[in-house]
Coordinates of C-alpha atoms in Angstrom, one line a residue:
X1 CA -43.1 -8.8 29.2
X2 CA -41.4 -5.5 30.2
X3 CA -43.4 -2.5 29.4
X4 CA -43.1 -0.3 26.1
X5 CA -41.6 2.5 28.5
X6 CA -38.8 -0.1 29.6
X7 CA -38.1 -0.9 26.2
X8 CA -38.2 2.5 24.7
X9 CA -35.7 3.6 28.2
X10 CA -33.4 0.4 26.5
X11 CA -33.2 1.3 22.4
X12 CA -32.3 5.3 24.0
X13 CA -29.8 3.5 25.5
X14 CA -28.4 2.0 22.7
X15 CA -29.5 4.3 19.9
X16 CA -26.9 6.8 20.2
X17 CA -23.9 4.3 20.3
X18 CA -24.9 2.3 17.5
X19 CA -26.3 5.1 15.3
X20 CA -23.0 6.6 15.3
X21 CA -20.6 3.3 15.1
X22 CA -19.6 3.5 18.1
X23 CA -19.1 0.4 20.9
X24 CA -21.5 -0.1 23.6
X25 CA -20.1 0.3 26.6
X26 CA -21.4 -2.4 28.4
X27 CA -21.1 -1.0 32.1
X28 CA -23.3 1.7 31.2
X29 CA -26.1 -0.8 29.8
X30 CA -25.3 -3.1 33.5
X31 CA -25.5 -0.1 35.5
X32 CA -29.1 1.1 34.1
X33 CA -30.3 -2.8 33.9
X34 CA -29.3 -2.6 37.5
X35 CA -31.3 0.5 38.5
X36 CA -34.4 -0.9 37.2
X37 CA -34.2 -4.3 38.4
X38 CA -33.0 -3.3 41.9
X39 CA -30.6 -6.2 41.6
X40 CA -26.5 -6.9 41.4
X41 CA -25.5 -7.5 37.9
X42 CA -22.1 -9.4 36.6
X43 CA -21.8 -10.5 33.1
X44 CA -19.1 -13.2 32.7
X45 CA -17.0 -13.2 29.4
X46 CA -16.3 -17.3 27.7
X47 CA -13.6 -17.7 29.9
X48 CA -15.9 -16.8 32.9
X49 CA -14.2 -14.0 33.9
X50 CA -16.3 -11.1 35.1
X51 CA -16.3 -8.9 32.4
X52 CA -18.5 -5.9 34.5
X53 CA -20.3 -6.0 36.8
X54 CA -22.3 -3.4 39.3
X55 CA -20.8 -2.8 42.7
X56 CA -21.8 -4.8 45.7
X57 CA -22.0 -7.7 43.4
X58 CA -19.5 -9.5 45.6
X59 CA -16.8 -12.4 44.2
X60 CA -18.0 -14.8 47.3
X61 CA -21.8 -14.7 45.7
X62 CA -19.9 -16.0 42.0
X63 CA -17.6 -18.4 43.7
X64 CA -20.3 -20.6 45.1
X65 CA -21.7 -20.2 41.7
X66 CA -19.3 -21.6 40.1
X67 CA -20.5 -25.1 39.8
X68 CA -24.1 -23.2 37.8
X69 CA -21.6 -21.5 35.6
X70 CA -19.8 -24.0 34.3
X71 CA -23.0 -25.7 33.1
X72 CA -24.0 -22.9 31.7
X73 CA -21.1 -21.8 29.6
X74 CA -20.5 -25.5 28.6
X75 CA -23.4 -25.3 27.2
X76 CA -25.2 -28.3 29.7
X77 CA -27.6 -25.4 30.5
X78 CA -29.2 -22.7 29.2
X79 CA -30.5 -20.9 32.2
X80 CA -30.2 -21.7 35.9
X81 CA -32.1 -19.8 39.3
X82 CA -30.8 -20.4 42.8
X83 CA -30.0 -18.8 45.9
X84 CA -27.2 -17.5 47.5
X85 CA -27.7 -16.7 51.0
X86 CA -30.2 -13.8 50.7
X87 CA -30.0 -13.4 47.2
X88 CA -32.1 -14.2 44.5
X89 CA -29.6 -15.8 41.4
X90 CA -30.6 -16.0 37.9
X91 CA -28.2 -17.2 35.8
X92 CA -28.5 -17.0 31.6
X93 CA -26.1 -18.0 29.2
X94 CA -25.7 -15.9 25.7
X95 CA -25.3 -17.2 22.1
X96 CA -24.9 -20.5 21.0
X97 CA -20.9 -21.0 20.7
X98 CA -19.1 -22.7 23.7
X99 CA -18.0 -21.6 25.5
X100 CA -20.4 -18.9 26.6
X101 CA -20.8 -15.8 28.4
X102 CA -23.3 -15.6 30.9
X103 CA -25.5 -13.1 32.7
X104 CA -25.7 -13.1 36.1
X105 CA -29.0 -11.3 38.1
X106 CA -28.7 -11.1 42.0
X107 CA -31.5 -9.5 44.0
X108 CA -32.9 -9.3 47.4
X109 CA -36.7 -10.2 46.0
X110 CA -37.9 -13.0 43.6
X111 CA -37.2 -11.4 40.4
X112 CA -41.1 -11.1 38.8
X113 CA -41.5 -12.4 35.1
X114 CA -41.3 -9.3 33.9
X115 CA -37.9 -8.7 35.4
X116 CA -36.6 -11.8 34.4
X117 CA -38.0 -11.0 30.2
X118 CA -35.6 -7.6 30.5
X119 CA -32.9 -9.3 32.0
X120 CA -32.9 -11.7 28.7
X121 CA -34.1 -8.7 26.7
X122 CA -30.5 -6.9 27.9
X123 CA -28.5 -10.4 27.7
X124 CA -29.3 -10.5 24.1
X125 CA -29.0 -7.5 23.0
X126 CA -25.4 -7.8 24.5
X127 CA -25.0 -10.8 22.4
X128 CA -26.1 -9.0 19.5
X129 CA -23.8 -6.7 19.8
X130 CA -20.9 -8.8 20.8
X131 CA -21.3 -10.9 17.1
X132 CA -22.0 -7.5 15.7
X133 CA -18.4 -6.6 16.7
X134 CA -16.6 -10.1 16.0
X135 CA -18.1 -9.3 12.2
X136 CA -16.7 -6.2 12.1
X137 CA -13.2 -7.2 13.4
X138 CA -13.5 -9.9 10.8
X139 CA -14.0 -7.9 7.7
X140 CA -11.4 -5.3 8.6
X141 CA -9.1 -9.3 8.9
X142 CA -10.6 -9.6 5.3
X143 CA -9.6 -6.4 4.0
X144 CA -6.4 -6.0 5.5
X145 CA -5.3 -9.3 4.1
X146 CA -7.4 -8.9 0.8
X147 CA -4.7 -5.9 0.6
X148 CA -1.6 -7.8 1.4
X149 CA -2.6 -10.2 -1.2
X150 CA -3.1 -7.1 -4.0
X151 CA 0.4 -6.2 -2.9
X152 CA 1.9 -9.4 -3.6
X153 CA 0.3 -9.9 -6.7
X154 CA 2.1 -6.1 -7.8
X155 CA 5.2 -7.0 -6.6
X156 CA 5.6 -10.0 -8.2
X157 CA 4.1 -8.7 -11.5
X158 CA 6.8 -5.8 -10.8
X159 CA 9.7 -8.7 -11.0
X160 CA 8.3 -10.0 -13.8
X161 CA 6.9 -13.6 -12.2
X162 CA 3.9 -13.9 -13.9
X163 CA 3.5 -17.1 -12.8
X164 CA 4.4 -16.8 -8.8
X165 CA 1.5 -13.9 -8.8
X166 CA -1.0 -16.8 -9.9
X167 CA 0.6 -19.6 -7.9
X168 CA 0.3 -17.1 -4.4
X169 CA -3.7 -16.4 -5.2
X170 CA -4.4 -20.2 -6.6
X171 CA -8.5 -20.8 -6.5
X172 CA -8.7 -17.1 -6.3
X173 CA -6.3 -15.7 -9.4
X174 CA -7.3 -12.2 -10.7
X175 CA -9.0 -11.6 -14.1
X176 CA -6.1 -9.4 -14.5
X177 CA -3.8 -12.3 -14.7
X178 CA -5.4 -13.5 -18.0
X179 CA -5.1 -10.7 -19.5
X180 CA -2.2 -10.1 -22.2
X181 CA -1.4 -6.1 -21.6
X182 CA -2.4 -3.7 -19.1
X183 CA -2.2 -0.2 -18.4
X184 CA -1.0 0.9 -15.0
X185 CA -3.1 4.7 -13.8
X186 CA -1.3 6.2 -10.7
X187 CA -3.3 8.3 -8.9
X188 CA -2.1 11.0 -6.7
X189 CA -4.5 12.0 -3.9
X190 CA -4.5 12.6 0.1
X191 CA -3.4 9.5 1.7
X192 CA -6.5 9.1 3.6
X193 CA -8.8 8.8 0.3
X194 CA -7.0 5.9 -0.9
X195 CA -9.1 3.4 1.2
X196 CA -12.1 4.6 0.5
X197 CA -11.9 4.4 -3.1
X198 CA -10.4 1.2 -3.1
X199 CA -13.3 0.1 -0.9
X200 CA -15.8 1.8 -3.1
X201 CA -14.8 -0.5 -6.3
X202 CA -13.6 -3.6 -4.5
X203 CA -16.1 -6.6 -5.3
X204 CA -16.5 -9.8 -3.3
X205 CA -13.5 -11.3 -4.2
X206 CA -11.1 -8.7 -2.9
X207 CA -10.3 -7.4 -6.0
X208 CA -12.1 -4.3 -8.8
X209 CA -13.5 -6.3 -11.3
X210 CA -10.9 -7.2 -14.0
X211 CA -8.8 -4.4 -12.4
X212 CA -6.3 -4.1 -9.4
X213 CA -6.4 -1.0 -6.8
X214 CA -3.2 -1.3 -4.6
X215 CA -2.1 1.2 -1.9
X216 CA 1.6 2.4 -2.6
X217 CA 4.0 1.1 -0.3
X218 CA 6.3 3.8 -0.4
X219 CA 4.7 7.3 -1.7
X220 CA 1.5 7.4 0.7
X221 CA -0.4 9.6 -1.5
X222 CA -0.7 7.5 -4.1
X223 CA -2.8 4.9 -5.3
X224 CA -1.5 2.0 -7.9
X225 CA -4.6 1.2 -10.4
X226 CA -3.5 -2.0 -12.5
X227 CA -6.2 -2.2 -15.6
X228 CA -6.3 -4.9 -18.0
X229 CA -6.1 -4.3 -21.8
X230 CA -8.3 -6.0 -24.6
X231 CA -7.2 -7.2 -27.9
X232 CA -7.8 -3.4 -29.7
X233 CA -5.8 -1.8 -27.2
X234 CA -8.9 -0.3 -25.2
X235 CA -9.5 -0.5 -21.7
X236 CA -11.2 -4.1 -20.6
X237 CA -10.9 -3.2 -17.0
X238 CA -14.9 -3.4 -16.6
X239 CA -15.3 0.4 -15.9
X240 CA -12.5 2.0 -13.6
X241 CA -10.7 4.1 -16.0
X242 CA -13.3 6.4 -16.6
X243 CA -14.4 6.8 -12.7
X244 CA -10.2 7.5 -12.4
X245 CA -10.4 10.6 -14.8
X246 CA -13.7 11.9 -13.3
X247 CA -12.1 11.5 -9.9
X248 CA -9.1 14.1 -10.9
X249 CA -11.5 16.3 -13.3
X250 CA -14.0 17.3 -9.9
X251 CA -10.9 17.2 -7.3
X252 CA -8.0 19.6 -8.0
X253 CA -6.1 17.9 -5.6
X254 CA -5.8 14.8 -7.5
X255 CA -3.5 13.9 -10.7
X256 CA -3.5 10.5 -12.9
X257 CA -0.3 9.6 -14.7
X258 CA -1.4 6.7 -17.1
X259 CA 1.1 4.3 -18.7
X260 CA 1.3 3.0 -22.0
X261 CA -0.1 -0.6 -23.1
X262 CA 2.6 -2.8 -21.6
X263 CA 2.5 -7.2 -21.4
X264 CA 2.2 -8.2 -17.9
X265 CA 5.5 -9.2 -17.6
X266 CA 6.9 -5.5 -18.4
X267 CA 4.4 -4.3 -15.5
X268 CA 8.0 -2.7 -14.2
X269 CA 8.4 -0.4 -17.0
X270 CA 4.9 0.5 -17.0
X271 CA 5.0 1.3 -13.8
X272 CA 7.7 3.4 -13.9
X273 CA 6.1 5.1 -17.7
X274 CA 3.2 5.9 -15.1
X275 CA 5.1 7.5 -12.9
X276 CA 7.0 9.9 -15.3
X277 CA 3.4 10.6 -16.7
X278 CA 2.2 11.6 -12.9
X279 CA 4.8 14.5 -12.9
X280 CA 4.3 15.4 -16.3
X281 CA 0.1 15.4 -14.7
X282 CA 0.9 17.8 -12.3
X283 CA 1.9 20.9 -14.3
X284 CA -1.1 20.3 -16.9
X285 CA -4.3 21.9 -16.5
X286 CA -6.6 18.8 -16.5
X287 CA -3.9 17.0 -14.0
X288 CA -4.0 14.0 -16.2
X289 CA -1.3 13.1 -18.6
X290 CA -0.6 9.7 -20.9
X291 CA 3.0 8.6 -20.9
X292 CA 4.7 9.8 -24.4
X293 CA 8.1 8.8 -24.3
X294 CA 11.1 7.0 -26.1
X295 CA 12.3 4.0 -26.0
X296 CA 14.4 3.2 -23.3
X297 CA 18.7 3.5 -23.4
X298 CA 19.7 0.3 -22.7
X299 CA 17.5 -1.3 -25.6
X300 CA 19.0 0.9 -28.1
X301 CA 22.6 0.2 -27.2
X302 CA 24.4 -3.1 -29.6
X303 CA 23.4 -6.1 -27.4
X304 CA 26.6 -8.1 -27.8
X305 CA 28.6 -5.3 -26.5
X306 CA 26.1 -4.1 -23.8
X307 CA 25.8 -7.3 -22.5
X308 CA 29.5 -8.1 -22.5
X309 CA 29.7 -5.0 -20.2
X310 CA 27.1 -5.2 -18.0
X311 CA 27.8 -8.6 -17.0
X312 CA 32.0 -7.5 -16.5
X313 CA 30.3 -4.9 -14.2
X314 CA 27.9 -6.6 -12.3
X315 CA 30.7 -9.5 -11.9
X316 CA 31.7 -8.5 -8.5
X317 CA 27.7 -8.8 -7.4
X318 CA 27.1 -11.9 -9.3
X319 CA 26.8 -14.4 -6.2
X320 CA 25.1 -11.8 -3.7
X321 CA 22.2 -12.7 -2.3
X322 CA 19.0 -13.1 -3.7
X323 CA 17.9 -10.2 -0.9
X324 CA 20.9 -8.1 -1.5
X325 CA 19.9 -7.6 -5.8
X326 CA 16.6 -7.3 -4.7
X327 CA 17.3 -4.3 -2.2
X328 CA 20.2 -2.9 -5.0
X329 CA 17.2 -2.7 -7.8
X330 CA 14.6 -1.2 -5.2
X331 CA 16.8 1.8 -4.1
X332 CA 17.6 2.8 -7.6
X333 CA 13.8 3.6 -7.9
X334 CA 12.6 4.5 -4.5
X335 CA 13.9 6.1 -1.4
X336 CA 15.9 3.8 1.3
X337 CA 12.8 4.2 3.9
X338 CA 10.7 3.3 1.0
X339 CA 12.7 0.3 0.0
X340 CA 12.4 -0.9 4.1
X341 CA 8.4 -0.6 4.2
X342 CA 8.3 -2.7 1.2
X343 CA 10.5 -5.4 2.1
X344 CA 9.6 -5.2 5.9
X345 CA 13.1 -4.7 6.5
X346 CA 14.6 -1.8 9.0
X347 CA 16.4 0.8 6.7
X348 CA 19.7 -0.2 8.6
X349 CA 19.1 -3.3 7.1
X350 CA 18.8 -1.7 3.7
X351 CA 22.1 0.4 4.6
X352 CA 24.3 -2.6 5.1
X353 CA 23.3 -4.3 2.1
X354 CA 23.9 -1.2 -0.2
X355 CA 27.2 -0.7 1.8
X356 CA 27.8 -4.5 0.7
X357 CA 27.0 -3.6 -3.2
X358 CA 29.1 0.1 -3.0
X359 CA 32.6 -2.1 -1.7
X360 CA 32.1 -4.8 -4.1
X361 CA 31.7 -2.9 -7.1
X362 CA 33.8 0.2 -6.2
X363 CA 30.6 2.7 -6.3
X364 CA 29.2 5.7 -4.1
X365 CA 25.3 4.7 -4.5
X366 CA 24.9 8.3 -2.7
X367 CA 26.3 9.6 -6.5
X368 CA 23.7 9.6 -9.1
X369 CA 26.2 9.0 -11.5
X370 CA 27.1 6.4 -10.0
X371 CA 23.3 4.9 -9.2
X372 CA 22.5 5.7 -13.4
X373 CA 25.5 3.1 -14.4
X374 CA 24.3 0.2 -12.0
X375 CA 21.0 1.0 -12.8
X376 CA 21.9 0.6 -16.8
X377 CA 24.0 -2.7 -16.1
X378 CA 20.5 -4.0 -14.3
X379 CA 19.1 -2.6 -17.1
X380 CA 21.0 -4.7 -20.1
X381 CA 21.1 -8.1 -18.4
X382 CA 17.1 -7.3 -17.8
X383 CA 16.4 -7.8 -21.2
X384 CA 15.6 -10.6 -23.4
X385 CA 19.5 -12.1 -24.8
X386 CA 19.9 -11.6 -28.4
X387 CA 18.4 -14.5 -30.7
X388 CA 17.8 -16.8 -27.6
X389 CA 21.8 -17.2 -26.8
X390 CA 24.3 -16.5 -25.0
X391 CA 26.8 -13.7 -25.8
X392 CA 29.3 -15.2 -27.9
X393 CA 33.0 -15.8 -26.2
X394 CA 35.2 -13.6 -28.4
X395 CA 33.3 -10.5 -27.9
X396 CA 35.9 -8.3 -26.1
X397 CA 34.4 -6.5 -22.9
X398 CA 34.0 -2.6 -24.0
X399 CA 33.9 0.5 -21.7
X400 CA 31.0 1.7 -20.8
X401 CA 32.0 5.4 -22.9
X402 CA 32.4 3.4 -25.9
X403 CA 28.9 2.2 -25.5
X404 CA 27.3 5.5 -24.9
X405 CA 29.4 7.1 -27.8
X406 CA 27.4 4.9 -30.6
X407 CA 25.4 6.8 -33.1
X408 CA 22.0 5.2 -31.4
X409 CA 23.0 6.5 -27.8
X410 CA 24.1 9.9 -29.2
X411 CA 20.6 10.1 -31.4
X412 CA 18.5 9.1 -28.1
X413 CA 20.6 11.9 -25.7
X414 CA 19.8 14.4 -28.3
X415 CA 16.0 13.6 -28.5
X416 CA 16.0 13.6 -24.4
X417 CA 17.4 17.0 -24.0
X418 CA 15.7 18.7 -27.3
X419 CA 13.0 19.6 -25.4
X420 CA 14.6 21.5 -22.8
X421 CA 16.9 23.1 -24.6
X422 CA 13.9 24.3 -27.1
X423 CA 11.5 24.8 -24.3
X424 CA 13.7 27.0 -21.9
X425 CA 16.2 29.3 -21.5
X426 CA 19.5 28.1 -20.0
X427 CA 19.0 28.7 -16.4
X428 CA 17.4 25.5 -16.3
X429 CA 19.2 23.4 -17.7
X430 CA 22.1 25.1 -15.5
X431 CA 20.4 24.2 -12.5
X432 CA 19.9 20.9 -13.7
X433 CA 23.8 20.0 -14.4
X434 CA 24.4 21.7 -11.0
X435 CA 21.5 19.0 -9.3
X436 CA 23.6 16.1 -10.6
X437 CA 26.6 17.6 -9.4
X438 CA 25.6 18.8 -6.0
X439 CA 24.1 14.9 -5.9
X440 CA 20.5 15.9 -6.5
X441 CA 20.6 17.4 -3.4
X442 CA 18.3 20.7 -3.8
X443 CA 19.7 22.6 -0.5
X444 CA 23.6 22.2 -2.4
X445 CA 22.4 23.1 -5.4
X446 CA 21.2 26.7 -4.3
X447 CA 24.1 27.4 -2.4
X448 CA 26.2 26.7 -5.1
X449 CA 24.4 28.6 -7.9
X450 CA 24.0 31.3 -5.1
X451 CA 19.8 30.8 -5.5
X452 CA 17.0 29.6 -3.7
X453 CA 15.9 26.3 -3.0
X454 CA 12.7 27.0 -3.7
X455 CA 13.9 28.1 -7.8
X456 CA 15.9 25.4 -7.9
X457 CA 12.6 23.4 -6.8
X458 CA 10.7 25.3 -9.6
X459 CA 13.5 24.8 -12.5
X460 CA 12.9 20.9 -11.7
X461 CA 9.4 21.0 -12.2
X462 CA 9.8 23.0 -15.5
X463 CA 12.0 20.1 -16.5
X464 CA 10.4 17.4 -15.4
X465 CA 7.0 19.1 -17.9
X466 CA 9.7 19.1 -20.3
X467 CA 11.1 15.8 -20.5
X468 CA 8.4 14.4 -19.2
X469 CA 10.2 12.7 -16.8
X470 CA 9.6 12.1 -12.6
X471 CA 13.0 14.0 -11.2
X472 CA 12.0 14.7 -7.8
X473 CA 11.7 11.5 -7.2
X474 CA 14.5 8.5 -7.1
X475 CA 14.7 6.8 -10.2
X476 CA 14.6 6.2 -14.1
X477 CA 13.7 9.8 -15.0
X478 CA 17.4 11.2 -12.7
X479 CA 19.3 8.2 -14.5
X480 CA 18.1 9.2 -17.9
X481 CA 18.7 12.9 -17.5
X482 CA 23.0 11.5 -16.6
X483 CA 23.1 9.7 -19.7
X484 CA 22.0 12.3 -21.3
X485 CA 24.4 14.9 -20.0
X486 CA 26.8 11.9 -20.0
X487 CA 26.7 11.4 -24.0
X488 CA 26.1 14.9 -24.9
X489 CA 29.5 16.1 -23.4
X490 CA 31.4 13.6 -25.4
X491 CA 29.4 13.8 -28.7
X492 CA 30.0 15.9 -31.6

C-alpha cells in the first residue's frame, strides 16, 4: 500500500478543488502521479482518446497498445501489464460502464506493489470524480427542465387550458392542478435570488409542495409564486405564503403584490390583479400589498351589445393564425422583447406579426389608445357568452362610444379616477393625460409639459399608489386609465 505520506500528498491535492466546487484538473493530479512514480502517464477518455497525459509519453508507445486497450475499455479486461520496448506498461480500466477510460503507467523499472496500489489509488479517484461530475451535469438537466415544465404549466394556466397543463405533466400533475382557486404572489427581487429560492422550496418532484415557483419570462426581477386556495379561502399551499412575506419584511429590496382568490382558469386575471398590487407594494412601507380593485370594464358593459362589437372589430383578425392572436394578446401586456423570450421567437418576428394585426384592423399598436380598444374587444369575446348562446342575429352592431357612454361604464370611470382626483392635486393627473398623449412615452411627456423626466417618472408612481394600478409597465393598468379618460370626457 502507498504510505500515509503519499496519501496525505494526494487528498492536498484534491482538497482544495473539491472543497470549494471546483473541477479537478486532471493534468495537475497526472503530472504529480507522475513525479512520484518516476513513470509516463496518459489517461484515455471512452472513446480512447488521450485525454492527458505527461510529456515524453510518446503516441508510438499507445499505438502498439492499442490491441490491450481495446480489451480493456470493452470491458474483456480489467487490467493488463506489458512491455513496450524499454518500458514497463500497466494498463487499468476505470468504472464499470463500457466503454471505459483507462489509465496508462509507463516506466523504465518494474513498477513495485506499492506503485501499482497509487496508480489505482489515483485511477479511482479520477473516476470518482468523473461520476461526481456526470451527477452534477445531470441535476442542473433536472432542474433546467423541471423549470421549463413550471413554465408550461403557467402558460397554459395563463390561456386558460386547464386541461393541456395536466395533459403536458401526465404521471407527474401538480397538486396545484386539483385545486379549485389560487392566489398568484409576485415577488420582486434581484434577478440572481430567484433561483435560489426556488431551489430552497422545490421538493423532489420539481415542484413547492401544493405550490408553483416560476421564474418570469419577461421581467427578470421577478419571481411568479402560484399558491393553491382551500375551501375557506385560506392559503392550502403547504407553507410558502408566509416564508414570501417574511422574505420582503427582512429584505428592503424585495416587494410582494398578492392577487385575489381567482379559479384556475382566470389564472390571467390574477396574474395581472398581482401585478397591479406589486406597484401598489412598492410605495407602501411594508412593500407588500393585496390586490383591492373593481371589477373589470368589459364585464360591466351590456353583453349583447359588447359582444356584437367586439366581434365587428375583431372581424378583420378572425382567421389569423393561431400564433399571430397569440403574439396580438401578449404585446398588450408585456413589452415586444418580452413577448419574443416567451414565445422563443426573434422580436422581428413579433414585429411582423403586429404589423399584420395594425393593416388589418386599421390600428397604430404604438398608440395606447389604440392598444386599450383591441385589448377591450380581446376582452368581451374572453368572457363567458350570455346564458350559454350565441348573440342573437338582430342585435345591430354599436359603436364602441355608445358602449362606453352606458350608465355602468360611466359609474366604473368615475370610481377609477376618484382616487386621483381626491388624492392629488392636478399636476398629476396633467401629466397623466399628457403620457397617453405623448404615447406613454416619458422623455415626450417632459418636453411637452416643459418638466423633467424624472417628475413625470414620480407623478406615475403617485398614480399608480393611487389607482392602484401597474402604469410603468405595458398593460391592463395603461388601458384602464384610457377608458377612463375616454368616458370621462364624454360623460356628464
Amino acid at each position: 500500500m502507498p504510505t500515509p505520506q503519499v496519501l496525505d500528498e494526494l487528498l492536498r491535492q484534491l482538497r482544495p478543488r473539491v472543497c470549494q466546487g471546483a473541477d479537478l484538473d486532471p493534468q495537475t493530479l497526472i503530472a504529480w502521479l507522475g513525479r512520484q512514480l518516476e513513470a509516463e502517464i496518459a489517461l484515455l477518455d471512452r472513446a480512447g482518446e488521450v485525454e492527458v497525459s505527461t510529456a515524453r509519453l510518446t503516441p508510438d508507445i499507445l499505438a502498439s497498445l492499442q490491441p490491450v486497450l481495446t480489451q480493456l475499455s470493452s470491458g474483456q479486461l480489467a487490467a493488463a501489464a506489458t512491455q513496450v520496448g524499454v518500458f514497463h506498461v500497466r494498463c487499468e480500466a476505470l468504472g464499470r460502464q463500457v466503454p471505459r477510460p483507462v489509465l496508462v503507467v509507463a516506466s523504465r523499472l518494474l513498477l513495485t506493489r506499492e506503485a501499482q496500489a497509487l496508480a489505482s489509488h489515483v485511477g479511482a479517484m479520477f473516476e470518482v470524480l468523473r461520476q461526481a461530475r456526470q451527477a452534477d451535469n445531470l441535476a442542473l438537466r433536472y432542474q433546467q427542465a423541471a423549470a421549463r415544465l413550471r413554465l408550461a404549466v403557467f402558460t397554459a394556466l395563463m390561456a386558460g387550458e386547464l386541461t393541456l397543463a395536466r395533459r403536458m405533466t401526465a404521471g407527474a400533475v401538480p397538486p396545484l392542478l386539483d385545486a379549485e382557486r389560487l392566489r398568484i404572489h409576485l415577488l420582486r427581487c434581484p434577478p440572481s435570488d430567484r433561483g435560489r429560492l426556488i431551489d430552497a422550496h422545490q421538493d423532489a418532484s420539481g415542484y413547492h409542495g401544493r405550490g408553483l415557483m416560476v421564474r418570469c419570462p419577461v421581467y427578470d426581477d421577478h419571481l411568479i409564486c402560484l399558491l393553491p386556495m382551500d375551501h375557506d379561502g385560506d392559503s392550502a399551499d403547504g407553507g410558502l405564503a408566509a416564508p414570501l412575506q417574511a422574505l420582503v419584511r427582512d429584505n428592503p429590496h424585495y416587494a410582494l403584490g398578492i392577487s385575489a382568490p381567482a379559479p384556475l382558469p382566470a389564472t390571467a386575471r390574477a396574474y395581472d390583479q398581482a401585478r397591479h398590487a406589486l406597484a401598489v407594494a412598492s410605495h407602501t412601507p411594508d412593500r407588500v400589498a393585496d390586490y383591492h380593485g373593481q371589477p373589470p370594464l368589459a364585464g360591466l358593459l351590456p353583453r349583447q351589445q359588447a359582444l356584437a362589437w367586439a366581434r365587428a372589430f375583431l372581424e378583420p383578425i378572425r382567421e389569423a393564425p393561431r400564433l399571430t392572436l397569440d403574439i396580438t394578446s401578449l404585446a398588450l401586456n408585456f413589452p415586444r422583447s418580452g413577448v419574443a423570450r416567451l414565445l422563443d421567437v426573434s422580436r422581428n418576428t413579433v414585429t411582423a406579426h403586429l404589423r399584420r394585426v395594425q393593416d388589418a384592423l386599421g390600428l397604430n399598436l404604438q398608440d395606447p389608445r389604440s392598444r386599450a380598444e383591441l385589448a377591450l374587444a380581446l376582452a368581451i369575446t374572453d368572457l363567458p357568452l350570455p346564458d350559454g348562446n350565441a348573440v342573437a342575429e338582430h342585435v345591430p352592431t354599436p359603436s364602441v362610444d355608445s358602449l362606453l357612454s352606458t350608465e355602468a361604464a360611466i359609474t366604473w370611470a368615475h370610481a377609477f379616477l376618484q382616487s386621483l382626483q381626491l388624492g392629488t392635486d392636478r399636476t398629476v393627473h396633467q401629466t397623466l393625460r399628457a403620457w397617453i398623449e405623448a404615447g406613454t412615452d416619458a422623455q415626450r411627456t417632459a418636453q411637452n409639459l416643459g418638466i423633467s423626466r424624472t417628475t413625470v417618472r414620480a407623478h406615475l408612481r403617485t398614480a399608480e399608489q393611487l389607482l392602484k394600478r401597474s402604469l410603468q409597465t405595458p398593460g391592463p393598468g395603461t388601458h384602464e386609465l384610457v377608458h377612463a379618460f375616454r368616458i370621462a370626457d364624454r360623460a356628464p
